[in-house]
PDB file of C-alpha atoms in Angstrom:
ATOM      1  CA  MET O   1     -11.202  55.536 157.229  1.00  0.00           C
ATOM      2  CA  ARG O   2      -9.657  52.205 156.229  1.00  0.00           C
ATOM      3  CA  ASP O   3      -6.082  51.489 157.347  1.00  0.00           C
ATOM      4  CA  THR O   4      -3.074  52.095 155.112  1.00  0.00           C
ATOM      5  CA  THR O   5      -2.516  48.375 154.491  1.00  0.00           C
ATOM      6  CA  TRP O   6      -6.012  48.037 153.039  1.00  0.00           C
ATOM      7  CA  GLN O   7      -5.593  51.196 150.972  1.00  0.00           C
ATOM      8  CA  SER O   8      -2.295  49.925 149.590  1.00  0.00           C
ATOM      9  CA  GLU O   9      -3.881  46.590 148.668  1.00  0.00           C
ATOM     10  CA  VAL O  10      -6.772  48.304 146.873  1.00  0.00           C
ATOM     11  CA  HIS O  11      -4.412  50.671 145.076  1.00  0.00           C
ATOM     12  CA  GLN O  12      -2.246  47.819 143.812  1.00  0.00           C
ATOM     13  CA  TRP O  13      -5.316  45.870 142.693  1.00  0.00           C
ATOM     14  CA  ALA O  14      -6.612  48.882 140.768  1.00  0.00           C
ATOM     15  CA  CYS O  15      -3.204  49.533 139.175  1.00  0.00           C
ATOM     16  CA  THR O  16      -3.027  45.927 138.029  1.00  0.00           C
ATOM     17  CA  ALA O  17      -6.600  46.035 136.686  1.00  0.00           C
ATOM     18  CA  THR O  18      -5.973  49.200 134.667  1.00  0.00           C
ATOM     19  CA  GLY O  19      -2.364  48.510 133.707  1.00  0.00           C
ATOM     20  CA  THR O  20      -1.675  52.070 134.827  1.00  0.00           C
ATOM     21  CA  SER O  21       0.217  53.798 137.612  1.00  0.00           C
ATOM     22  CA  LEU O  22      -2.626  55.431 139.518  1.00  0.00           C
ATOM     23  CA  ALA O  23      -2.697  58.336 141.946  1.00  0.00           C
ATOM     24  CA  PRO O  24      -3.315  57.533 145.620  1.00  0.00           C
ATOM     25  CA  MET O  25      -6.893  56.561 146.429  1.00  0.00           C
ATOM     26  CA  GLU O  26      -9.065  59.438 147.676  1.00  0.00           C
ATOM     27  CA  GLN O  27     -12.008  58.561 149.909  1.00  0.00           C
ATOM     28  CA  VAL O  28     -15.205  60.210 148.677  1.00  0.00           C
ATOM     29  CA  ARG O  29     -17.878  58.812 150.996  1.00  0.00           C
ATOM     30  CA  THR O  30     -18.711  55.912 153.272  1.00  0.00           C
ATOM     31  CA  GLU O  31     -22.239  54.687 153.868  1.00  0.00           C
ATOM     32  CA  ALA O  32     -23.768  51.663 155.564  1.00  0.00           C
ATOM     33  CA  TRP O  33     -23.950  49.858 152.228  1.00  0.00           C
ATOM     34  CA  SER O  34     -20.613  50.804 150.623  1.00  0.00           C
ATOM     35  CA  SER O  35     -17.414  52.819 150.680  1.00  0.00           C
ATOM     36  CA  VAL O  36     -16.467  54.833 147.580  1.00  0.00           C
ATOM     37  CA  TRP O  37     -12.996  56.047 146.568  1.00  0.00           C
ATOM     38  CA  ARG O  38     -11.589  57.891 143.554  1.00  0.00           C
ATOM     39  CA  THR O  39      -8.274  57.777 141.706  1.00  0.00           C
ATOM     40  CA  ARG O  40      -6.779  58.980 138.423  1.00  0.00           C
ATOM     41  CA  GLY O  41      -4.242  57.752 135.916  1.00  0.00           C
ATOM     42  CA  ARG O  42      -3.216  58.975 132.459  1.00  0.00           C
ATOM     43  CA  GLY O  43      -5.988  61.544 132.467  1.00  0.00           C
ATOM     44  CA  VAL O  44      -8.707  59.009 133.303  1.00  0.00           C
ATOM     45  CA  THR O  45     -10.767  59.060 136.509  1.00  0.00           C
ATOM     46  CA  TYR O  46     -11.714  55.745 138.118  1.00  0.00           C
ATOM     47  CA  TRP O  47     -14.124  54.965 140.922  1.00  0.00           C
ATOM     48  CA  PHE O  48     -13.523  52.173 143.425  1.00  0.00           C
ATOM     49  CA  LYS O  49     -16.387  50.790 145.486  1.00  0.00           C
ATOM     50  CA  GLU O  50     -16.383  48.263 148.316  1.00  0.00           C
ATOM     51  CA  ASN O  51     -19.856  46.836 148.889  1.00  0.00           C
ATOM     52  CA  THR O  52     -21.313  45.570 152.122  1.00  0.00           C
ATOM     53  CA  PRO O  53     -22.692  42.009 151.980  1.00  0.00           C
ATOM     54  CA  PRO O  54     -25.205  41.087 150.559  1.00  0.00           C
ATOM     55  CA  LEU O  55     -24.452  43.642 147.827  1.00  0.00           C
ATOM     56  CA  THR O  56     -21.080  42.125 146.869  1.00  0.00           C
ATOM     57  CA  PRO O  57     -22.240  40.583 143.526  1.00  0.00           C
ATOM     58  CA  GLU O  58     -22.627  44.051 142.000  1.00  0.00           C
ATOM     59  CA  GLY O  59     -19.530  43.579 139.814  1.00  0.00           C
ATOM     60  CA  PRO O  60     -20.641  40.559 137.770  1.00  0.00           C
ATOM     61  CA  VAL O  61     -24.230  41.858 137.623  1.00  0.00           C
ATOM     62  CA  HIS O  62     -22.927  45.186 136.299  1.00  0.00           C
ATOM     63  CA  ALA O  63     -20.805  43.365 133.707  1.00  0.00           C
ATOM     64  CA  ALA O  64     -23.734  41.232 132.534  1.00  0.00           C
ATOM     65  CA  LEU O  65     -25.948  44.307 132.176  1.00  0.00           C
ATOM     66  CA  ALA O  66     -23.260  46.113 130.181  1.00  0.00           C
ATOM     67  CA  ASP O  67     -23.065  43.143 127.837  1.00  0.00           C
ATOM     68  CA  LEU O  68     -26.845  43.003 127.396  1.00  0.00           C
ATOM     69  CA  ALA O  69     -27.420  46.772 127.171  1.00  0.00           C
ATOM     70  CA  PRO O  70     -24.163  48.482 126.137  1.00  0.00           C
ATOM     71  CA  ASP O  71     -25.983  51.691 125.195  1.00  0.00           C
ATOM     72  CA  GLN O  72     -27.316  52.101 128.734  1.00  0.00           C
ATOM     73  CA  VAL O  73     -24.557  50.603 130.921  1.00  0.00           C
ATOM     74  CA  THR O  74     -20.790  51.130 130.682  1.00  0.00           C
ATOM     75  CA  ALA O  75     -18.798  47.972 131.383  1.00  0.00           C
ATOM     76  CA  PRO O  76     -16.898  47.868 134.689  1.00  0.00           C
ATOM     77  CA  VAL O  77     -13.098  47.784 134.641  1.00  0.00           C
ATOM     78  CA  ALA O  78     -12.694  45.032 137.251  1.00  0.00           C
ATOM     79  CA  TRP O  79     -14.399  43.392 140.221  1.00  0.00           C
ATOM     80  CA  ASP O  80     -13.771  40.923 143.031  1.00  0.00           C
ATOM     81  CA  VAL O  81     -16.968  39.318 144.321  1.00  0.00           C
ATOM     82  CA  GLU O  82     -15.446  37.795 147.458  1.00  0.00           C
ATOM     83  CA  ARG O  83     -14.244  41.178 148.670  1.00  0.00           C
ATOM     84  CA  GLY O  84     -17.129  43.140 147.184  1.00  0.00           C
ATOM     85  CA  TRP O  85     -14.764  45.302 145.156  1.00  0.00           C
ATOM     86  CA  LEU O  86     -15.734  47.114 141.970  1.00  0.00           C
ATOM     87  CA  LEU O  87     -13.700  49.453 139.740  1.00  0.00           C
ATOM     88  CA  THR O  88     -15.479  51.587 137.141  1.00  0.00           C
ATOM     89  CA  LEU O  89     -14.755  54.437 134.773  1.00  0.00           C
ATOM     90  CA  ASP O  90     -16.010  57.901 135.623  1.00  0.00           C
ATOM     91  CA  GLY O  91     -19.264  58.528 133.761  1.00  0.00           C
ATOM     92  CA  GLY O  92     -19.395  62.290 134.171  1.00  0.00           C
ATOM     93  CA  GLN O  93     -22.175  64.305 135.770  1.00  0.00           C
ATOM     94  CA  VAL O  94     -25.132  62.594 137.411  1.00  0.00           C
ATOM     95  CA  LEU O  95     -28.694  63.718 136.785  1.00  0.00           C
ATOM     96  CA  GLN O  96     -29.265  64.801 140.383  1.00  0.00           C
ATOM     97  CA  ASP O  97     -26.379  67.293 140.182  1.00  0.00           C
ATOM     98  CA  LEU O  98     -27.689  68.736 136.915  1.00  0.00           C
ATOM     99  CA  TYR O  99     -30.854  69.943 138.702  1.00  0.00           C
ATOM    100  CA  PRO O 100     -29.777  70.124 142.367  1.00  0.00           C
ATOM    101  CA  GLU O 101     -32.626  72.398 143.455  1.00  0.00           C
ATOM    102  CA  ARG O 102     -35.088  69.678 142.364  1.00  0.00           C
ATOM    103  CA  ARG O 103     -32.971  66.670 143.402  1.00  0.00           C
ATOM    104  CA  GLY O 104     -32.653  65.874 139.712  1.00  0.00           C
ATOM    105  CA  MET O 105     -36.406  65.721 139.184  1.00  0.00           C
ATOM    106  CA  ASP O 106     -36.699  67.842 136.051  1.00  0.00           C
ATOM    107  CA  THR O 107     -39.788  66.495 134.293  1.00  0.00           C
ATOM    108  CA  ALA O 108     -38.404  66.536 130.747  1.00  0.00           C
ATOM    109  CA  ALA O 109     -35.126  64.943 131.845  1.00  0.00           C
ATOM    110  CA  ILE O 110     -36.857  62.245 133.905  1.00  0.00           C
ATOM    111  CA  ARG O 111     -39.158  61.372 131.019  1.00  0.00           C
ATOM    112  CA  THR O 112     -36.194  60.920 128.676  1.00  0.00           C
ATOM    113  CA  MET O 113     -34.231  59.028 131.309  1.00  0.00           C
ATOM    114  CA  LEU O 114     -37.121  56.617 131.887  1.00  0.00           C
ATOM    115  CA  ARG O 115     -37.370  55.856 128.183  1.00  0.00           C
ATOM    116  CA  SER O 116     -33.699  54.895 128.218  1.00  0.00           C
ATOM    117  CA  TYR O 117     -34.131  52.882 131.415  1.00  0.00           C
ATOM    118  CA  ALA O 118     -36.995  50.918 129.861  1.00  0.00           C
ATOM    119  CA  GLN O 119     -34.662  49.966 127.016  1.00  0.00           C
ATOM    120  CA  LEU O 120     -32.159  48.641 129.559  1.00  0.00           C
ATOM    121  CA  GLN O 121     -34.873  46.575 131.194  1.00  0.00           C
ATOM    122  CA  ARG O 122     -36.204  45.255 127.898  1.00  0.00           C
ATOM    123  CA  ALA O 123     -32.710  44.121 126.937  1.00  0.00           C
ATOM    124  CA  THR O 124     -32.731  41.819 129.986  1.00  0.00           C
ATOM    125  CA  ILE O 125     -36.019  40.049 129.178  1.00  0.00           C
ATOM    126  CA  GLY O 126     -35.345  36.356 128.740  1.00  0.00           C
ATOM    127  CA  HIS O 127     -31.945  36.615 130.443  1.00  0.00           C
ATOM    128  CA  GLY O 128     -33.036  35.966 134.007  1.00  0.00           C
ATOM    129  CA  GLU O 129     -31.005  32.786 134.322  1.00  0.00           C
ATOM    130  CA  ARG O 130     -27.822  34.570 133.271  1.00  0.00           C
ATOM    131  CA  LEU O 131     -28.393  37.503 135.620  1.00  0.00           C
ATOM    132  CA  ARG O 132     -29.314  35.283 138.556  1.00  0.00           C
ATOM    133  CA  ALA O 133     -26.158  33.255 137.927  1.00  0.00           C
ATOM    134  CA  ALA O 134     -24.207  36.522 138.134  1.00  0.00           C
ATOM    135  CA  GLY O 135     -25.689  37.110 141.590  1.00  0.00           C
ATOM    136  CA  LEU O 136     -28.872  39.088 140.934  1.00  0.00           C
ATOM    137  CA  PRO O 137     -31.409  38.029 143.612  1.00  0.00           C
ATOM    138  CA  ASP O 138     -34.636  36.476 142.338  1.00  0.00           C
ATOM    139  CA  ARG O 139     -37.557  38.447 143.721  1.00  0.00           C
ATOM    140  CA  SER O 140     -40.257  37.544 141.252  1.00  0.00           C
ATOM    141  CA  PRO O 141     -43.791  38.491 142.387  1.00  0.00           C
ATOM    142  CA  ALA O 142     -44.416  34.936 143.556  1.00  0.00           C
ATOM    143  CA  THR O 143     -41.929  35.525 146.400  1.00  0.00           C
ATOM    144  CA  ALA O 144     -43.589  38.677 147.764  1.00  0.00           C
ATOM    145  CA  GLY O 145     -45.894  37.153 150.382  1.00  0.00           C
ATOM    146  CA  GLN O 146     -43.221  34.929 151.898  1.00  0.00           C
ATOM    147  CA  THR O 147     -40.670  37.739 151.824  1.00  0.00           C
ATOM    148  CA  LEU O 148     -43.098  40.034 153.638  1.00  0.00           C
ATOM    149  CA  LEU O 149     -43.597  37.436 156.374  1.00  0.00           C
ATOM    150  CA  GLN O 150     -39.846  36.932 156.767  1.00  0.00           C
ATOM    151  CA  VAL O 151     -39.129  40.648 156.990  1.00  0.00           C
ATOM    152  CA  ALA O 152     -42.003  41.325 159.383  1.00  0.00           C
ATOM    153  CA  THR O 153     -40.967  38.434 161.643  1.00  0.00           C
ATOM    154  CA  ALA O 154     -37.376  39.686 161.753  1.00  0.00           C
ATOM    155  CA  MET O 155     -38.548  43.192 162.631  1.00  0.00           C
ATOM    156  CA  ALA O 156     -40.791  41.876 165.409  1.00  0.00           C
ATOM    157  CA  ALA O 157     -37.839  39.912 166.815  1.00  0.00           C
ATOM    158  CA  ALA O 158     -35.709  43.055 167.159  1.00  0.00           C
ATOM    159  CA  ALA O 159     -35.306  44.469 170.666  1.00  0.00           C
ATOM    160  CA  PRO O 160     -38.004  46.956 171.716  1.00  0.00           C
ATOM    161  CA  ASP O 161     -35.485  49.818 171.710  1.00  0.00           C
ATOM    162  CA  ASP O 162     -34.238  48.896 168.230  1.00  0.00           C
ATOM    163  CA  PRO O 163     -35.571  51.317 165.570  1.00  0.00           C
ATOM    164  CA  ARG O 164     -36.380  48.324 163.348  1.00  0.00           C
ATOM    165  CA  HIS O 165     -38.729  46.865 165.953  1.00  0.00           C
ATOM    166  CA  ILE O 166     -42.440  46.440 165.300  1.00  0.00           C
ATOM    167  CA  THR O 167     -44.994  45.587 167.978  1.00  0.00           C
ATOM    168  CA  GLU O 168     -47.176  42.487 168.068  1.00  0.00           C
ATOM    169  CA  HIS O 169     -50.077  44.608 166.839  1.00  0.00           C
ATOM    170  CA  GLU O 170     -48.007  45.911 163.925  1.00  0.00           C
ATOM    171  CA  LEU O 171     -46.855  42.393 163.103  1.00  0.00           C
ATOM    172  CA  ALA O 172     -50.485  41.267 162.999  1.00  0.00           C
ATOM    173  CA  ARG O 173     -51.271  44.137 160.608  1.00  0.00           C
ATOM    174  CA  LEU O 174     -48.497  43.073 158.255  1.00  0.00           C
ATOM    175  CA  VAL O 175     -49.510  39.416 158.417  1.00  0.00           C
ATOM    176  CA  ALA O 176     -53.054  40.468 157.548  1.00  0.00           C
ATOM    177  CA  GLY O 177     -51.598  42.405 154.613  1.00  0.00           C
ATOM    178  CA  VAL O 178     -50.076  39.306 153.034  1.00  0.00           C
ATOM    179  CA  GLU O 179     -53.351  38.553 151.244  1.00  0.00           C
ATOM    180  CA  ALA O 180     -53.385  41.957 149.510  1.00  0.00           C
ATOM    181  CA  VAL O 181     -49.710  41.630 148.595  1.00  0.00           C
ATOM    182  CA  GLU O 182     -50.274  38.202 147.104  1.00  0.00           C
ATOM    183  CA  GLU O 183     -53.270  39.522 145.151  1.00  0.00           C
ATOM    184  CA  ALA O 184     -51.073  42.285 143.695  1.00  0.00           C
ATOM    185  CA  ALA O 185     -48.466  39.640 142.923  1.00  0.00           C
ATOM    186  CA  ARG O 186     -51.034  37.537 141.052  1.00  0.00           C
ATOM    187  CA  CYS O 187     -52.004  40.601 139.032  1.00  0.00           C
ATOM    188  CA  LEU O 188     -48.388  40.948 137.905  1.00  0.00           C
ATOM    189  CA  GLN O 189     -47.843  37.225 137.356  1.00  0.00           C
ATOM    190  CA  GLN O 190     -50.942  36.929 135.205  1.00  0.00           C
ATOM    191  CA  GLY O 191     -50.253  40.175 133.369  1.00  0.00           C
ATOM    192  CA  PRO O 192     -48.662  40.418 129.929  1.00  0.00           C
ATOM    193  CA  VAL O 193     -45.401  42.164 130.915  1.00  0.00           C
ATOM    194  CA  PRO O 194     -42.519  39.711 131.509  1.00  0.00           C
ATOM    195  CA  LEU O 195     -40.048  39.795 134.383  1.00  0.00           C
ATOM    196  CA  ALA O 196     -36.884  41.811 133.911  1.00  0.00           C
ATOM    197  CA  PHE O 197     -34.122  43.677 135.701  1.00  0.00           C
ATOM    198  CA  ASP O 198     -35.239  45.986 138.537  1.00  0.00           C
ATOM    199  CA  HIS O 199     -32.676  48.564 139.692  1.00  0.00           C
ATOM    200  CA  ASN O 200     -34.483  48.783 143.056  1.00  0.00           C
ATOM    201  CA  ASP O 201     -32.857  52.172 143.721  1.00  0.00           C
ATOM    202  CA  LEU O 202     -33.664  54.089 140.548  1.00  0.00           C
ATOM    203  CA  PHE O 203     -33.087  57.757 141.300  1.00  0.00           C
ATOM    204  CA  PRO O 204     -31.336  60.678 139.557  1.00  0.00           C
ATOM    205  CA  ARG O 205     -28.191  60.215 141.675  1.00  0.00           C
ATOM    206  CA  ASN O 206     -27.643  56.815 140.008  1.00  0.00           C
ATOM    207  CA  VAL O 207     -27.878  58.026 136.411  1.00  0.00           C
ATOM    208  CA  PHE O 208     -25.180  59.665 134.292  1.00  0.00           C
ATOM    209  CA  VAL O 209     -26.432  62.432 132.006  1.00  0.00           C
ATOM    210  CA  PRO O 210     -25.912  62.039 128.250  1.00  0.00           C
ATOM    211  CA  ARG O 211     -22.599  62.993 126.673  1.00  0.00           C
ATOM    212  CA  ALA O 212     -21.425  62.909 123.057  1.00  0.00           C
ATOM    213  CA  HIS O 213     -22.588  59.611 121.515  1.00  0.00           C
ATOM    214  CA  TRP O 214     -24.070  58.540 124.881  1.00  0.00           C
ATOM    215  CA  SER O 215     -27.637  58.222 126.097  1.00  0.00           C
ATOM    216  CA  TYR O 216     -28.469  58.208 129.803  1.00  0.00           C
ATOM    217  CA  ARG O 217     -26.340  55.572 131.506  1.00  0.00           C
ATOM    218  CA  PHE O 218     -27.131  53.716 134.697  1.00  0.00           C
ATOM    219  CA  PHE O 219     -24.956  52.491 137.551  1.00  0.00           C
ATOM    220  CA  ASP O 220     -25.037  51.490 141.237  1.00  0.00           C
ATOM    221  CA  PHE O 221     -26.581  48.041 140.850  1.00  0.00           C
ATOM    222  CA  GLY O 222     -25.857  46.672 144.334  1.00  0.00           C
ATOM    223  CA  GLU O 223     -29.498  46.591 145.426  1.00  0.00           C
ATOM    224  CA  SER O 224     -30.868  45.368 142.100  1.00  0.00           C
ATOM    225  CA  LEU O 225     -33.267  42.445 141.687  1.00  0.00           C
ATOM    226  CA  TRP O 226     -34.845  40.152 139.131  1.00  0.00           C
ATOM    227  CA  SER O 227     -38.502  41.088 139.442  1.00  0.00           C
ATOM    228  CA  HIS O 228     -41.369  42.833 137.710  1.00  0.00           C
ATOM    229  CA  PRO O 229     -39.859  45.786 135.828  1.00  0.00           C
ATOM    230  CA  PHE O 230     -42.478  48.299 136.968  1.00  0.00           C
ATOM    231  CA  GLU O 231     -41.400  47.962 140.611  1.00  0.00           C
ATOM    232  CA  SER O 232     -38.435  50.160 139.649  1.00  0.00           C
ATOM    233  CA  LEU O 233     -40.717  53.210 139.736  1.00  0.00           C
ATOM    234  CA  VAL O 234     -41.268  53.242 143.500  1.00  0.00           C
ATOM    235  CA  MET O 235     -38.516  55.739 144.417  1.00  0.00           C
ATOM    236  CA  LEU O 236     -39.522  58.151 141.666  1.00  0.00           C
ATOM    237  CA  ALA O 237     -43.208  57.801 142.533  1.00  0.00           C
ATOM    238  CA  TRP O 238     -42.687  59.195 146.015  1.00  0.00           C
ATOM    239  CA  GLU O 239     -40.429  61.942 144.718  1.00  0.00           C
ATOM    240  CA  VAL O 240     -43.090  63.082 142.231  1.00  0.00           C
ATOM    241  CA  VAL O 241     -45.710  62.948 145.010  1.00  0.00           C
ATOM    242  CA  HIS O 242     -43.596  65.313 147.115  1.00  0.00           C
ATOM    243  CA  GLN O 243     -42.733  67.520 144.141  1.00  0.00           C
ATOM    244  CA  HIS O 244     -46.401  68.058 143.265  1.00  0.00           C
ATOM    245  CA  LYS O 245     -47.436  68.226 146.928  1.00  0.00           C
ATOM    246  CA  LEU O 246     -50.053  65.542 146.397  1.00  0.00           C
ATOM    247  CA  PRO O 247     -52.183  64.621 149.449  1.00  0.00           C
ATOM    248  CA  ALA O 248     -50.669  61.165 149.887  1.00  0.00           C
ATOM    249  CA  GLY O 249     -51.498  60.846 153.589  1.00  0.00           C
ATOM    250  CA  ASP O 250     -50.178  58.016 155.756  1.00  0.00           C
ATOM    251  CA  ILE O 251     -52.871  55.353 155.360  1.00  0.00           C
ATOM    252  CA  GLY O 252     -55.366  54.044 152.836  1.00  0.00           C
ATOM    253  CA  LEU O 253     -55.416  54.303 149.074  1.00  0.00           C
ATOM    254  CA  LEU O 254     -52.394  56.011 147.508  1.00  0.00           C
ATOM    255  CA  ASP O 255     -54.045  57.913 144.674  1.00  0.00           C
ATOM    256  CA  LEU O 256     -51.478  58.659 141.958  1.00  0.00           C
ATOM    257  CA  ASP O 257     -54.108  59.349 139.293  1.00  0.00           C
ATOM    258  CA  HIS O 258     -52.706  62.821 138.698  1.00  0.00           C
ATOM    259  CA  PRO O 259     -51.490  64.626 135.549  1.00  0.00           C
ATOM    260  CA  GLY O 260     -48.065  65.220 137.099  1.00  0.00           C
ATOM    261  CA  ILE O 261     -47.615  61.490 137.720  1.00  0.00           C
ATOM    262  CA  HIS O 262     -48.962  60.511 134.307  1.00  0.00           C
ATOM    263  CA  ASP O 263     -46.723  63.057 132.597  1.00  0.00           C
ATOM    264  CA  VAL O 264     -43.658  61.316 134.016  1.00  0.00           C
ATOM    265  CA  PHE O 265     -44.659  57.666 134.106  1.00  0.00           C
ATOM    266  CA  ASP O 266     -46.489  57.465 130.797  1.00  0.00           C
ATOM    267  CA  ALA O 267     -43.201  58.225 129.021  1.00  0.00           C
ATOM    268  CA  TYR O 268     -41.906  55.013 130.595  1.00  0.00           C
ATOM    269  CA  LEU O 269     -45.052  52.959 130.089  1.00  0.00           C
ATOM    270  CA  GLU O 270     -45.219  53.898 126.402  1.00  0.00           C
ATOM    271  CA  GLN O 271     -42.067  51.798 125.958  1.00  0.00           C
ATOM    272  CA  TRP O 272     -44.133  48.735 126.948  1.00  0.00           C
ATOM    273  CA  ARG O 273     -47.159  49.385 124.719  1.00  0.00           C
ATOM    274  CA  ASP O 274     -46.423  46.325 122.589  1.00  0.00           C
ATOM    275  CA  PHE O 275     -47.439  44.245 125.624  1.00  0.00           C
ATOM    276  CA  ALA O 276     -50.667  46.033 126.624  1.00  0.00           C
ATOM    277  CA  ASP O 277     -52.662  49.242 126.330  1.00  0.00           C
ATOM    278  CA  LEU O 278     -51.918  52.182 128.600  1.00  0.00           C
ATOM    279  CA  PRO O 279     -54.782  51.624 131.112  1.00  0.00           C
ATOM    280  CA  THR O 280     -53.612  48.034 131.627  1.00  0.00           C
ATOM    281  CA  LEU O 281     -50.009  49.157 132.074  1.00  0.00           C
ATOM    282  CA  ARG O 282     -51.096  51.733 134.655  1.00  0.00           C
ATOM    283  CA  ARG O 283     -53.036  49.062 136.554  1.00  0.00           C
ATOM    284  CA  LEU O 284     -49.967  46.821 136.573  1.00  0.00           C
ATOM    285  CA  THR O 285     -47.875  49.732 137.807  1.00  0.00           C
ATOM    286  CA  GLY O 286     -50.231  50.161 140.747  1.00  0.00           C
ATOM    287  CA  ALA O 287     -49.789  46.503 141.681  1.00  0.00           C
ATOM    288  CA  ALA O 288     -46.008  46.752 141.289  1.00  0.00           C
ATOM    289  CA  LEU O 289     -45.838  49.823 143.527  1.00  0.00           C
ATOM    290  CA  GLN O 290     -47.646  47.922 146.278  1.00  0.00           C
ATOM    291  CA  LEU O 291     -45.074  45.100 146.128  1.00  0.00           C
ATOM    292  CA  ALA O 292     -41.907  47.166 145.788  1.00  0.00           C
ATOM    293  CA  PRO O 293     -41.796  48.332 149.445  1.00  0.00           C
ATOM    294  CA  VAL O 294     -41.436  44.695 150.546  1.00  0.00           C
ATOM    295  CA  TYR O 295     -38.127  44.413 148.735  1.00  0.00           C
ATOM    296  CA  ARG O 296     -36.917  47.868 149.778  1.00  0.00           C
ATOM    297  CA  ALA O 297     -37.507  46.901 153.422  1.00  0.00           C
ATOM    298  CA  GLU O 298     -35.855  43.517 152.903  1.00  0.00           C
ATOM    299  CA  ARG O 299     -32.688  45.073 151.456  1.00  0.00           C
ATOM    300  CA  TRP O 300     -32.436  47.516 154.332  1.00  0.00           C
ATOM    301  CA  MET O 301     -32.873  44.763 156.904  1.00  0.00           C
ATOM    302  CA  GLU O 302     -30.072  42.807 155.236  1.00  0.00           C
ATOM    303  CA  ILE O 303     -27.730  45.804 155.206  1.00  0.00           C
ATOM    304  CA  LEU O 304     -28.432  46.810 158.806  1.00  0.00           C
ATOM    305  CA  ALA O 305     -27.895  43.240 160.001  1.00  0.00           C
ATOM    306  CA  ARG O 306     -24.334  43.560 158.670  1.00  0.00           C
ATOM    307  CA  ARG O 307     -23.805  47.165 159.756  1.00  0.00           C
ATOM    308  CA  PRO O 308     -25.445  47.653 163.178  1.00  0.00           C
ATOM    309  CA  HIS O 309     -23.443  50.863 163.675  1.00  0.00           C
ATOM    310  CA  ALA O 310     -25.742  52.418 161.049  1.00  0.00           C
ATOM    311  CA  LEU O 311     -28.893  51.893 163.129  1.00  0.00           C
ATOM    312  CA  ASP O 312     -28.849  55.407 164.571  1.00  0.00           C
ATOM    313  CA  ARG O 313     -28.986  56.927 161.098  1.00  0.00           C
ATOM    314  CA  HIS O 314     -30.887  54.341 159.059  1.00  0.00           C
ATOM    315  CA  GLY O 315     -32.598  52.064 161.569  1.00  0.00           C
ATOM    316  CA  GLY O 316     -36.044  53.506 160.889  1.00  0.00           C
ATOM    317  CA  THR O 317     -35.857  52.962 157.137  1.00  0.00           C
ATOM    318  CA  PRO O 318     -37.325  49.420 157.082  1.00  0.00           C
ATOM    319  CA  ARG O 319     -40.355  50.721 159.001  1.00  0.00           C
ATOM    320  CA  ALA O 320     -40.670  53.635 156.605  1.00  0.00           C
ATOM    321  CA  TRP O 321     -41.069  51.182 153.730  1.00  0.00           C
ATOM    322  CA  ILE O 322     -42.780  48.082 155.061  1.00  0.00           C
ATOM    323  CA  PHE O 323     -46.149  49.588 156.018  1.00  0.00           C
ATOM    324  CA  ASP O 324     -46.653  50.899 152.486  1.00  0.00           C
ATOM    325  CA  ILE O 325     -47.787  47.372 151.581  1.00  0.00           C
ATOM    326  CA  GLU O 326     -51.064  48.242 153.308  1.00  0.00           C
ATOM    327  CA  ARG O 327     -51.723  50.907 150.694  1.00  0.00           C
ATOM    328  CA  PRO O 328     -53.265  49.926 147.362  1.00  0.00           C
ATOM    329  CA  VAL O 329     -52.080  52.225 144.580  1.00  0.00           C
ATOM    330  CA  ARG O 330     -54.205  53.791 141.857  1.00  0.00           C
ATOM    331  CA  LEU O 331     -52.448  55.257 138.843  1.00  0.00           C
TER     332      LEU O 331
END
């Protein structure tokens, strides 16, 4: 719990931003990456978020996305990059809460949501310079090999009792995997689909369900990147694997050539058919899913470096992601 001086400062900032006398701030949750509070004024609910560095540019990135894709992103009310503060309007129910028994993974809903998400991504094509200027990190495929080496080296440097630590043998495995990662990166670089916005945490909890005159709307852009758009599918891919109880195993080829996967992902890939045929788009998705774990691990290493108190709960997460680079993906 933050002290009363901080709460008073946030409350005054939010009142000034809204031009409204707001109710006292109510803490909703605190995680390693952010703290979230809620308030109300004149019948309107607002959400306040304080991001952990390096996620503090979320405000201007959110605003730029809302300008580029107003049908998929609601503009933020206010933000302060230096303090990592963001104030947004309540967007209603999130997709995960609509189907809690399935963690939001209703097939029909996910298919429709992915079509809307593809439209958000397509609206950002050609606007990389603007989004990077707003603070969106550039993680184009060309950076994947070097990023993998940096992350692996940092993990090897952690103390042996640190849950992020990897052994010398594991470091050698990851270094040997750079070649495969760079090959997947070349596949994406030479492919026909341009770079675009990548949410990097696309999941039903970060999507508002449609309301009157609204399509699905997206939020929580703190971990987002400028990258290959198909990398966004990595979180959903694993969720569909678990949902269909596919024999993913722990090593070797990750075979996602399954009707349950195609049923979900083809709805998304169809939105890119003007760039390539479906088999080509599936092949590109496989390459993107091999790269995406590099950037998931990198983000977690950055967050945990700033929030070491979270190591007990989240310290194993970088390991959970980074070794997936050893697994080619077939879709």
